[in-house]
């Protein structure tokens, strides 16, 4: 080590240090240390929907070993998890539960849409019970393409999530702001799935102009 | 036939008999009691909607009955008018019809008179319409059949979703008021649960509680839900709730061309995609006749892949059954290690780990790549037998496995047959019914193997039978790999443009989970008129309530694990 009161030096704090501590001090920003703790302890929710869940389990299992990223602690309870891996087709019957689970997760929380179905409906998009992408209801941080994505692809997605976490700052992330975060309204199982946020649109279309209620039957 | 009411079905390409709805019960009872058709394999409905003024539109409910001693099918059909279709329920005679009739009510809108609990099963109560009817259109409807005109070169590509005012896959009936809507799905479920419970405990005066296991629950192997009514820790009633992964396989399948359905079948039972391909290929080949008989090498490859799938599926099932027993993840890790080696073979051959899309009508898609055969031989002859022995050694005599498994969730052979259970669930109850022997398909009649059977019908036997079956699969694999001939892998026609003559076919295979059947009705067009999947996981669940009532709540999880369901197949 150089002398303590020398010109600014990345390896020196600029303060008087007892000699025995000089090798043991690192200087960093609060953001960095905060994000480092967060990125290596992302606990995913143990929550599988469809085929992708099998690849998610394989990612956590023998060959691919998710533990390398500190993410092997799968929590069955949303209260203890940081990351929701939406692994599979999101159906209309399931979306109220997914939104409810998302609301129950404590901040900070992240969502990873795994596979084609969760990202945009995938091969089943045209189905009458299929939600065309989970992002129609809850915010998604990382999309992983594939049908199903291989474990390598999921790992890549998780590394992208780590990069995203790295770029956060505790002064600007939404969960440290003064305003309360509104819960996402839970969809209702009606004649079709009803998003409470759509109430005005639905009313204007089904009651005002009955003829416009079946837009899908039109062809261009 | 003895019954004057029975009429032979004389349409070209059809078999079986047409029964008037009024005498269905009588005929079914006679078939069951006198002729030995005790296994009701499949119940489904077909919508024969026609624009032709001269012909009449009608619904047809199709029953496939088999003997549990083996042999071919007796097909019964009931034709009912499209307005107010009512058919007597077979639940009294064949309890296994329960969920299948509910499914036909849900998706096709056929009322089954006398059904004890006729609620929707895959969609929810209150959903508008019966989606599999031919005149019901989904939100993203474009045309009746693929390929859609606007996707061809020169067509104007547009997205139907962009034209939907909600920006979502939603539609609502005219005059619908969202604010006054009340959900009825759960209240109805709890009402039925209470009804079932009252019958069970008339004279006990304790407070009962309702517990929901799932749809997000670590023990349910996916998005399955069990509404359980408990008296202390004892279960007095249980109602499975499914449909959380209902991906509209059949509706999409009826818009697709025949070959387009092949990758969709992968996603039914996503742990056993090769078997799913196999069943679908068999059904379509049955319709197309001898011109698509697969070449010798393809038959061998099909059997090899199907048996490898069975092993990988059973490894997974055992690993996760132990998970349910509380041996959290360690046995599963060992099982997954071996499964990965099998997936490597699939990936090398078919190009994908899980969604293999490997079978074609009249053969298979790709030949084995160079260098994979020695690896397969090594796996089948050396590694897997050793590892299965190891699994058996560590688990089968384990004190905890035995005490949690023996005598738990017992299914008697009579019940197993009556509830249409198939596969390991049926064979663990002492009924040696394996389609590979009972109604042989492909080239299974050439191989030496035993039909694994166990006699106690409890969780432990359902675990043991999977170990037995893996060993038998290894026996088949050893023979098949030794005899694998050289040659073509596909008959010489274009597999992408198949011409399927009008008619119907029911193709079934012994999948790892039970009898996987595909019922296909063709009207000669490029896409199937009706495409129905007889899913073993779905029908094996019918008996779950009976298995669990009277037992402790902790055993429900194990009972469910021992049936080995996959939600992609349950909900389709």
PDB file of C-alpha atoms in Angstrom, chain B residues 70 79 97 120 138 149 153 157 174 207 238 261 303 309 315 320 327 338 413 437 466 501 545 566:
ATOM      1  CA  UNK B  70     -58.075 -57.839 -24.469  1.00  0.00           C
ATOM      2  CA  UNK B  79     -77.347 -39.484 -32.280  1.00  0.00           C
ATOM      3  CA  UNK B  97     -67.661 -41.894 -17.722  1.00  0.00           C
ATOM      4  CA  UNK B 120     -68.289 -27.591 -16.454  1.00  0.00           C
ATOM      5  CA  UNK B 138     -63.153 -18.104 -30.882  1.00  0.00           C
ATOM      6  CA  UNK B 149     -55.241 -17.202 -47.024  1.00  0.00           C
ATOM      7  CA  UNK B 153     -47.077 -15.312 -50.362  1.00  0.00           C
ATOM      8  CA  UNK B 157     -50.612 -10.352 -43.633  1.00  0.00           C
ATOM      9  CA  UNK B 174     -74.162  -8.180 -26.466  1.00  0.00           C
ATOM     10  CA  UNK B 207     -67.133 -28.962  12.230  1.00  0.00           C
ATOM     11  CA  UNK B 238     -62.717 -34.291  -2.448  1.00  0.00           C
ATOM     12  CA  UNK B 261     -51.164 -31.422 -35.180  1.00  0.00           C
ATOM     13  CA  UNK B 303     -40.650 -48.727 -30.651  1.00  0.00           C
ATOM     14  CA  UNK B 309     -39.857 -42.336 -23.365  1.00  0.00           C
ATOM     15  CA  UNK B 315     -37.905 -42.110 -13.756  1.00  0.00           C
ATOM     16  CA  UNK B 320     -41.405 -36.878  -7.860  1.00  0.00           C
ATOM     17  CA  UNK B 327     -37.675 -37.138   0.347  1.00  0.00           C
ATOM     18  CA  UNK B 338     -30.595 -40.482 -16.022  1.00  0.00           C
ATOM     19  CA  UNK B 413     -59.370 -54.366  -9.512  1.00  0.00           C
ATOM     20  CA  UNK B 437     -50.342 -57.199 -25.532  1.00  0.00           C
ATOM     21  CA  UNK B 466     -43.022 -48.435 -12.553  1.00  0.00           C
ATOM     22  CA  UNK B 501     -60.210 -40.364 -46.774  1.00  0.00           C
ATOM     23  CA  UNK B 545     -61.940 -39.028  -4.955  1.00  0.00           C
ATOM     24  CA  UNK B 566     -49.334 -34.389 -16.327  1.00  0.00           C
TER      25      UNK B 566
END
